[in-house]
CSV table of C-alpha atoms in Angstrom, one decimal:
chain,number,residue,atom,x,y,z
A,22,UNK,CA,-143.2,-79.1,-78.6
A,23,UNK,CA,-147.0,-78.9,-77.4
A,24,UNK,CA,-149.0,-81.4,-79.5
A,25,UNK,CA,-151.8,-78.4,-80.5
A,26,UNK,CA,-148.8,-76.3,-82.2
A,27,UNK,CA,-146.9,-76.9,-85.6
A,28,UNK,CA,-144.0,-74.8,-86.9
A,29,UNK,CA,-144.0,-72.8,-90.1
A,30,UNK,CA,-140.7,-71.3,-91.8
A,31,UNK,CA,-140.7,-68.2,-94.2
A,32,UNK,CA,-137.8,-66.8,-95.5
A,33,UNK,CA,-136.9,-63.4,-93.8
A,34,UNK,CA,-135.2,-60.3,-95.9
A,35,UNK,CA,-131.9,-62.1,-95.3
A,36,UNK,CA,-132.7,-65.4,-96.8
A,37,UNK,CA,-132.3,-67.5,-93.7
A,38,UNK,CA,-135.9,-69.1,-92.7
A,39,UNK,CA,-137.7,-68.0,-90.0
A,40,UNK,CA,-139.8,-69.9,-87.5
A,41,UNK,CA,-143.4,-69.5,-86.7
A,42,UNK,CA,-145.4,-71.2,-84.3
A,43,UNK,CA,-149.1,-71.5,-85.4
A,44,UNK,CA,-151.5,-73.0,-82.7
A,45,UNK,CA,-154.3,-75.4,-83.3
A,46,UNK,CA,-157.6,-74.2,-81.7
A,47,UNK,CA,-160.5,-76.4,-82.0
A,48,UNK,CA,-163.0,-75.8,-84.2
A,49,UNK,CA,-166.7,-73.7,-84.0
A,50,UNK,CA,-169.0,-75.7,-82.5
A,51,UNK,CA,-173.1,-76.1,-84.3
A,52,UNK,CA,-174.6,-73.9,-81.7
A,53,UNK,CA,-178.3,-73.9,-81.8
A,54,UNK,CA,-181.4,-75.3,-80.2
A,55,UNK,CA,-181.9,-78.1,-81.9
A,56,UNK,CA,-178.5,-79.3,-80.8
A,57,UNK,CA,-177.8,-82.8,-79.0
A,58,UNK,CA,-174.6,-81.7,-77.2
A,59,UNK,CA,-175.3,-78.0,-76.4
A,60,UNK,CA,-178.8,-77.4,-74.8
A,61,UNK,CA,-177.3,-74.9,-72.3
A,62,UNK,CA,-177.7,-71.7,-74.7
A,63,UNK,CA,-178.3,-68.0,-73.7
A,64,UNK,CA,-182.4,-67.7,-74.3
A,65,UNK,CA,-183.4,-68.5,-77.7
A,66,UNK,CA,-184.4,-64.9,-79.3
A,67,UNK,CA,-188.4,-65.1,-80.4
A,68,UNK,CA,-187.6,-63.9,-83.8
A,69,UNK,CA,-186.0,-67.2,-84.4
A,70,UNK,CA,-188.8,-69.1,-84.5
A,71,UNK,CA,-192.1,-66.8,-85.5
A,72,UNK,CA,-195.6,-68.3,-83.7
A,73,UNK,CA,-198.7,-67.3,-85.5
A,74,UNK,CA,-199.5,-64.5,-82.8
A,75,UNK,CA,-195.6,-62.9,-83.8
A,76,UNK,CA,-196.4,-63.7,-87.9
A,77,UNK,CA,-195.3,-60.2,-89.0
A,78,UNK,CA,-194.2,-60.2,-92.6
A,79,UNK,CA,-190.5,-59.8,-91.7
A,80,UNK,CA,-190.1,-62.0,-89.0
A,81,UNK,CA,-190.8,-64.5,-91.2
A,82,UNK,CA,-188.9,-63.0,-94.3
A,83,UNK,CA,-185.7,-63.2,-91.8
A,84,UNK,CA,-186.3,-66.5,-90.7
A,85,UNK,CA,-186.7,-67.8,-94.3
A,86,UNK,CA,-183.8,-65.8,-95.8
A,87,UNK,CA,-181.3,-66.4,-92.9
A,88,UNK,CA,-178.1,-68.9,-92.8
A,89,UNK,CA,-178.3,-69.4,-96.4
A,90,UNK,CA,-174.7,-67.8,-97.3
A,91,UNK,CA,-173.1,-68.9,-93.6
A,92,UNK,CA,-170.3,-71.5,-94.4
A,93,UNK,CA,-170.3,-72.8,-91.1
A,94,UNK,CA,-174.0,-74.2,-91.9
A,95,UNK,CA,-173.4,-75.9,-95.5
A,96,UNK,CA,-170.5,-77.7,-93.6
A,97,UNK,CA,-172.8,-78.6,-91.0
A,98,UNK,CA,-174.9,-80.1,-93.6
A,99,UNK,CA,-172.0,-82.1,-95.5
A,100,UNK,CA,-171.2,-83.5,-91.5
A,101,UNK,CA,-175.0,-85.0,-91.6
A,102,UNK,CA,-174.6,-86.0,-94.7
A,103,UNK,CA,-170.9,-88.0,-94.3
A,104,UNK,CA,-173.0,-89.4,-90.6
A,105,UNK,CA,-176.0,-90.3,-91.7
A,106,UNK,CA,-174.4,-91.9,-94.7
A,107,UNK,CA,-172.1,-94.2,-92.2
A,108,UNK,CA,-174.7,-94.6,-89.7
A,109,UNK,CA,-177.2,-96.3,-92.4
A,110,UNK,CA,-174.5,-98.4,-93.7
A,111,UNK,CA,-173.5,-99.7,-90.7
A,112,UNK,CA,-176.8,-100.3,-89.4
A,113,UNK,CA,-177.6,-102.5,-92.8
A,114,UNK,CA,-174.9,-104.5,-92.1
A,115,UNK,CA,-175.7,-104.7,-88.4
A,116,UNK,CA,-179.0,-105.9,-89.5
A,117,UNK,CA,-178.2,-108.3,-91.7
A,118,UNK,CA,-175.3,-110.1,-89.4
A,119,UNK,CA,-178.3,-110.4,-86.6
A,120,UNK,CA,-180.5,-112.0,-89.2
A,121,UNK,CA,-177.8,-115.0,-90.2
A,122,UNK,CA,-177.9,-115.0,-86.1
A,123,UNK,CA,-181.2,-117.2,-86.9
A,124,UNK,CA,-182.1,-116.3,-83.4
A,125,UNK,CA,-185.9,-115.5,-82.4
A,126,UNK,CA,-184.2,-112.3,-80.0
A,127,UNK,CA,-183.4,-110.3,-83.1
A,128,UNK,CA,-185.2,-107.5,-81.5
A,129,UNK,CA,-183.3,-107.6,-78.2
A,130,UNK,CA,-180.3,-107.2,-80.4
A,131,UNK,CA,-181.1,-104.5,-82.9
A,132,UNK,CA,-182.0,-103.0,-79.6
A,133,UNK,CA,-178.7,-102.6,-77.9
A,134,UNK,CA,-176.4,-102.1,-81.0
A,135,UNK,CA,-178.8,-99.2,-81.6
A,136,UNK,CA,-178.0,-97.9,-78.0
A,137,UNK,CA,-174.4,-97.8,-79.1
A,138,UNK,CA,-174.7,-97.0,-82.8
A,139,UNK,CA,-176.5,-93.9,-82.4
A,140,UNK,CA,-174.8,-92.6,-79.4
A,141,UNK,CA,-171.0,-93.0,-80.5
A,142,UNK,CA,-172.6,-91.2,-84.0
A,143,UNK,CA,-174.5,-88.4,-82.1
A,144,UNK,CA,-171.0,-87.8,-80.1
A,145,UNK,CA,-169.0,-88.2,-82.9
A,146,UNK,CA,-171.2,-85.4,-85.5
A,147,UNK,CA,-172.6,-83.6,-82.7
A,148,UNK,CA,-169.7,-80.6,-82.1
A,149,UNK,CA,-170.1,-80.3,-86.1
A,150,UNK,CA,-173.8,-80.6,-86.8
A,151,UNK,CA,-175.5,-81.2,-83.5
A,152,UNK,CA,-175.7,-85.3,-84.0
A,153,UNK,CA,-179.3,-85.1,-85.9
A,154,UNK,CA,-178.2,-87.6,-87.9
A,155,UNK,CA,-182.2,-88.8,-88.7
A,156,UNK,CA,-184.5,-86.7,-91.1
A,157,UNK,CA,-187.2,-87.3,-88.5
A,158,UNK,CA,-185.1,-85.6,-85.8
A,159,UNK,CA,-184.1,-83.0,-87.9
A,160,UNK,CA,-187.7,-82.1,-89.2
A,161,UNK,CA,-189.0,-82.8,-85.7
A,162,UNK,CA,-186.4,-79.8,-84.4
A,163,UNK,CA,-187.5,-77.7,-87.7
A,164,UNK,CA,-191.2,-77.4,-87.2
A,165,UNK,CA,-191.0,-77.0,-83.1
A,166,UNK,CA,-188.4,-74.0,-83.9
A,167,UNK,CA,-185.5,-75.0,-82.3
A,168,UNK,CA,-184.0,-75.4,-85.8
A,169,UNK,CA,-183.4,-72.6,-88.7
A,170,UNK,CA,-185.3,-73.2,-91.8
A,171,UNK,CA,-182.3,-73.0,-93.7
A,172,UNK,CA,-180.2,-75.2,-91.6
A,173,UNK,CA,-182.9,-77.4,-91.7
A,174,UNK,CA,-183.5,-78.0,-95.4
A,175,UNK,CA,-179.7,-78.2,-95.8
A,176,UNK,CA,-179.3,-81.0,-93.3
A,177,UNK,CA,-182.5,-82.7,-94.8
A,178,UNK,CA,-180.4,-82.3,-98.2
A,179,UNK,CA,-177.6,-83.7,-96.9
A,180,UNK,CA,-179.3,-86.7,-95.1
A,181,UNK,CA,-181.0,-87.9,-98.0
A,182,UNK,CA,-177.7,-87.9,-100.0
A,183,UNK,CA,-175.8,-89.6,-97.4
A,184,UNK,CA,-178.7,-92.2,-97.4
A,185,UNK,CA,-178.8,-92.4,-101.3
A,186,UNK,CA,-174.8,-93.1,-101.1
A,187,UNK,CA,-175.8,-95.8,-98.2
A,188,UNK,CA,-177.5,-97.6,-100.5
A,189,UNK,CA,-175.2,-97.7,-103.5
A,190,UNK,CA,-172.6,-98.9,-100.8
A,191,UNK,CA,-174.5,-101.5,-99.1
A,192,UNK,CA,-175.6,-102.8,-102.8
A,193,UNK,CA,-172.1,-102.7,-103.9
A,194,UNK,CA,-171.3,-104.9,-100.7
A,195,UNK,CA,-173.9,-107.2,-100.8
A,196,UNK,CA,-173.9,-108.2,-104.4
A,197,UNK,CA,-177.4,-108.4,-106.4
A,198,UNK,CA,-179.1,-111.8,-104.9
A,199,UNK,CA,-178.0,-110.8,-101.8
A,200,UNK,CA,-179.3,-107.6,-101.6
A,201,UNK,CA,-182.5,-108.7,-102.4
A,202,UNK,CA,-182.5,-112.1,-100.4
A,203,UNK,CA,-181.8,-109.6,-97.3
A,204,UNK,CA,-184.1,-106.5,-98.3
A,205,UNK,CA,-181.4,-104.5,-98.5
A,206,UNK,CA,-180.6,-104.6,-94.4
A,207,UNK,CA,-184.0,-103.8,-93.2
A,208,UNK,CA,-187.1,-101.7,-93.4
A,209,UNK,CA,-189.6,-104.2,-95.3
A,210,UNK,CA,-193.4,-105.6,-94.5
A,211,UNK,CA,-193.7,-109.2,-96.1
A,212,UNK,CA,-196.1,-109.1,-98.6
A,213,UNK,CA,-197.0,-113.0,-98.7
A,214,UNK,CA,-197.5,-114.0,-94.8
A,215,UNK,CA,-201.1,-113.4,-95.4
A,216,UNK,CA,-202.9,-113.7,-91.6
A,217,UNK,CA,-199.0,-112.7,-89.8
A,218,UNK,CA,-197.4,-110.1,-90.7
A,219,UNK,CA,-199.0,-106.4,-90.0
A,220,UNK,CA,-201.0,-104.8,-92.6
A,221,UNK,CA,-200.6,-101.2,-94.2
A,222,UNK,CA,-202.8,-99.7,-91.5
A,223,UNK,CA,-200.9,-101.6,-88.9
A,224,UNK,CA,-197.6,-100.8,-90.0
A,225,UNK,CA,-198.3,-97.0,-90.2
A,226,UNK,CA,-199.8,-96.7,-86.6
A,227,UNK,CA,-196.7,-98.3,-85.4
A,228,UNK,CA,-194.8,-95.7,-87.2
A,229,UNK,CA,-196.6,-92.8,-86.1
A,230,UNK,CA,-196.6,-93.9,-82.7
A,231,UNK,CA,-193.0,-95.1,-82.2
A,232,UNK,CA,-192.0,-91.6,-84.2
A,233,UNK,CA,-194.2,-89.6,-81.4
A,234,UNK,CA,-192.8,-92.0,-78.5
A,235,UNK,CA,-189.0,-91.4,-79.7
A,236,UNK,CA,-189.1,-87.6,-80.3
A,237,UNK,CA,-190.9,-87.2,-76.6
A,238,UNK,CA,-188.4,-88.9,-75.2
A,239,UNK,CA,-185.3,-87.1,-77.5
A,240,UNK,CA,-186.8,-83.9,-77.1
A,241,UNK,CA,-187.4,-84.6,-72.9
A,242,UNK,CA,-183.8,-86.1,-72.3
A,243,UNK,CA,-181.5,-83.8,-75.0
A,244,UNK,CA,-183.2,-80.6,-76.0
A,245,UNK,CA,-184.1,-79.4,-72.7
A,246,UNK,CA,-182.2,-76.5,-71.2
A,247,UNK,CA,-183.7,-78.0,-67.6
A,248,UNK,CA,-182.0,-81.2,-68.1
A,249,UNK,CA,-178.7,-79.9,-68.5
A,250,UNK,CA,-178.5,-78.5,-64.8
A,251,UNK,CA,-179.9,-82.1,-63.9
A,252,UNK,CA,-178.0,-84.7,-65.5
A,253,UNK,CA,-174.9,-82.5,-67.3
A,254,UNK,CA,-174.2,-82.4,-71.3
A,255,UNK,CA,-172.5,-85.4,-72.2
A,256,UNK,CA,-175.5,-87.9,-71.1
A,257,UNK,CA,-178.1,-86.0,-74.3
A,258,UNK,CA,-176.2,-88.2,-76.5
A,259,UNK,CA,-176.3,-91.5,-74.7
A,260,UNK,CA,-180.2,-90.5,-73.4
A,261,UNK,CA,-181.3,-90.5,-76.8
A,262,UNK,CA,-179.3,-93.3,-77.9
A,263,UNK,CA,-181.4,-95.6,-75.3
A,264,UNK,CA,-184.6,-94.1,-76.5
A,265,UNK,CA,-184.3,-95.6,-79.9
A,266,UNK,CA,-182.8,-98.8,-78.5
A,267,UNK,CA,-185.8,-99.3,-76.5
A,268,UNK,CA,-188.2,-98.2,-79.0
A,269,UNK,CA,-186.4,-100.4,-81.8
A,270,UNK,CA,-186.9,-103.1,-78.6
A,271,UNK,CA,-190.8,-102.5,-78.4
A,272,UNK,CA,-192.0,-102.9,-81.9
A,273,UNK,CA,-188.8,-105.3,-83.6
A,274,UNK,CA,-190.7,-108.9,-83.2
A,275,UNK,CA,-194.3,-108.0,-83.7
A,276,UNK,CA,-195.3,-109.8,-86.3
A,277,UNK,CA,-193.0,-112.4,-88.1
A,278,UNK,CA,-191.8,-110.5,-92.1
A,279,UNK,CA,-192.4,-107.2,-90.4
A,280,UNK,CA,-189.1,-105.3,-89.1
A,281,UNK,CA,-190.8,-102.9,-87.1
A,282,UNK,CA,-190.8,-99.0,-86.5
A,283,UNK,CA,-187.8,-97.7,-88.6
A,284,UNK,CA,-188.3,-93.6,-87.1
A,285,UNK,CA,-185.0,-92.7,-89.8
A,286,UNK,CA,-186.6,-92.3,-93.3
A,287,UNK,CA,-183.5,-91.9,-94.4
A,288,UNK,CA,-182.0,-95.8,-93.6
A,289,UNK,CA,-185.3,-97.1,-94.7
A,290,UNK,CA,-184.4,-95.3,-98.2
A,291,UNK,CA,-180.9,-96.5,-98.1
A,292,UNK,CA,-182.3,-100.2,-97.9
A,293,UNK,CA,-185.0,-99.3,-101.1
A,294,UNK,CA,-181.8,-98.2,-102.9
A,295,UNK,CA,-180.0,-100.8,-102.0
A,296,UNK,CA,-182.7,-103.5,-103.0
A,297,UNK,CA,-183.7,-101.3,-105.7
A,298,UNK,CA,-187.3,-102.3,-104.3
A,299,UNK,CA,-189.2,-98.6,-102.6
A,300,UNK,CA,-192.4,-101.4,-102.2
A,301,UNK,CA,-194.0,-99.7,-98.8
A,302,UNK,CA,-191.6,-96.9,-98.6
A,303,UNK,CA,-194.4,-94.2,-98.6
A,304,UNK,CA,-194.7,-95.6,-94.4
A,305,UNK,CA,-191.0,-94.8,-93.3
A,306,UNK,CA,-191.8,-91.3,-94.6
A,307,UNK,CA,-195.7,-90.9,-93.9
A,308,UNK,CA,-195.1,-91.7,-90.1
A,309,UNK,CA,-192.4,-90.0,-89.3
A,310,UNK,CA,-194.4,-86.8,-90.8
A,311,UNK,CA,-197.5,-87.3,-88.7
A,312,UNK,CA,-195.6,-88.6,-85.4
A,313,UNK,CA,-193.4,-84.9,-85.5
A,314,UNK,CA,-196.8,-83.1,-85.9
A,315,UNK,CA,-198.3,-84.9,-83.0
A,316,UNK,CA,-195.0,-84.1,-80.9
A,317,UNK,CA,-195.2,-80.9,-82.7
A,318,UNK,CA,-198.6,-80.0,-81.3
A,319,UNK,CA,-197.6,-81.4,-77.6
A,320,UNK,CA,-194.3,-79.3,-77.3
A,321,UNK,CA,-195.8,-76.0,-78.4
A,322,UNK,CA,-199.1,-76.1,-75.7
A,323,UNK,CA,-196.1,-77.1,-72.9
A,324,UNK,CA,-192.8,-75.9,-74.1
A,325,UNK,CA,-189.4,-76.3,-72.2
A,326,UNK,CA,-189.0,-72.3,-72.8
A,327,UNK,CA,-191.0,-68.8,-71.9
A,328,UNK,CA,-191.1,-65.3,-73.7
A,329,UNK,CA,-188.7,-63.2,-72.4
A,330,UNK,CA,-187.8,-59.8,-73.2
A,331,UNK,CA,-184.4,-59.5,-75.8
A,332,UNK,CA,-182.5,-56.7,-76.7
A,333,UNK,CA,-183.6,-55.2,-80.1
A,334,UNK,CA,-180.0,-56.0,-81.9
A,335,UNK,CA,-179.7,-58.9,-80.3
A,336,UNK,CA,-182.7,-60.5,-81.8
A,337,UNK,CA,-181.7,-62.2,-84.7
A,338,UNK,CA,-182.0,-66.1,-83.5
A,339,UNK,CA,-179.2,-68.8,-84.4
A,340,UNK,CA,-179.8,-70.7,-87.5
């Protein structure tokens, strides 16, 4: 028997069973722009993402009112959520096993477990979501238009919760003291190394910057159609996988009691919850909101796409 089949018996009208063979097809894949693992698509319909020179009143009704009652997009949210849930519990503990390393190369280690960490993720949720897995990727894709509004909001839904369940987890794993001896995996500024570690200002230019420096290079080696003919599909995930390795490189030993650019809100909440401390948390979100306008601004004066003309039912853009 082929391994993508199962049998089925019904009874027939003279009692004795009867064999069916039902196939196993693979699933839908989560096919839209803001997609790690499909950037080949037919071209993206205008009325997807409505400019301010196309702002008729129902463009943008449609693009606010679409993909709220699709299925296939609320289970595309629960994927981010169940990813971004496992990916920030495993990067606590990942975190927290370099740091009893007591070695001074933390950095160069958070560094290439990231590499792997986020690329086995972005494979493993990307047929299903598209491998966001990151608020900041997923807001990034929202505002540039390569993401539906409500596809968006659900996956930003879902990424928080998966985060909020992080936390509980890594809590519940660590124990109390611990949890606090080890701020909660990560994503903390030392408030008493007066004169070393960075200050607010400090640690909020990193952020914007590293944000802006990781979604260039996301948005440059995954979410352009051009690099598809280049380098194929299957190296977006393991592109952007070395973009956050080396950015997590770049900024992890600045300053001694500062961690360094986070870019994921969402694992930097998972480690509040799970120190039950949100001291400095207003930076993991702040800078990841200015660093996608900044990108924001850059991919709209030279964007990877141009107008063409579609079809007039065949304009209403994937969610």
């Amino acid at each position: 028997m082929a391994p993508n089949t199962e049998d089925d018996y019904y009874p027939s009208e003279h009692g004795k069973p009867q064999r069916t063979q039902t196939s196993l097809q693979p699933g839908p894949v989560a096919a839209f722009r803001g997609s790690f693992v499909l950037n080949s698509l037919p071209p993206i319909p205008d009325s997807a993402a409505p400019t301010i020179r196309q702002s008729r009143v129902p463009d943008w009704v449609t693009y606010f009112q679409a993909g709220w009652t699709d299925v296939g997009i609320w289970k595309s949210a629960f994927v981010e959520m169940v990813a971004t849930g496992l990916l920030c519990y495993l990067s606590g503990l990942i975190d927290t096993t370099i740091g009893n390393f007591g070695t001074s190369q933390g950095a160069a280690y958070a560094g290439l477990t990231n590499i792997f960490l986020l690329t086995l993720f972005i494979m493993a949720a990307g047929p299903g979501s598209g491998g966001h897995v990151n608020p900041t990727i997923t807001f990034a894709t929202l505002i540039s238009g390569l993401t539906g509004f409500s596809r968006g909001i659900l996956y930003l839904i879902g990424q928080l919760a998966g985060s909020a369940i992080a936390g509980a987890v890594l809590r519940a794993s660590f124990g109390k003291a611990r949890s606090t001896a080890v701020h909660g995996g990560g994503c903390y500024r030392d408030h008493h190394s007066h004169g070393y570690s960075v200050t607010v200002g400090q640690a909020l230019c990193i952020e914007i910057f590293s944000v802006f420096a990781l979604l260039f290079l996301a948005f440059g080696v995954a979410l352009d159609p051009r690099q598809q003919k280049l380098f194929g599909m299957f190296a977006a995930p393991l592109a952007v996988g070395c973009s956050v390795g080396l950015v997590t490189f770049a900024s992890g030993s600045i300053a001694p009691g500062y961690t360094g650019a986070s870019m994921h809100p969402g694992r930097c909440f998972a480690f509040a919850v799970a120190r039950r401390s949100f001291a400095d948390q207003w930076i993991w979100w702040l800078g990841p909101f200015i660093g996608s306008i900044l990108h924001m601004i850059t991919f709209r004066i030279a964007p990877p796409y141009h107008s063409t003309t579609v079809p007039g039912e065949a304009r209403a853009g994937p969610v």
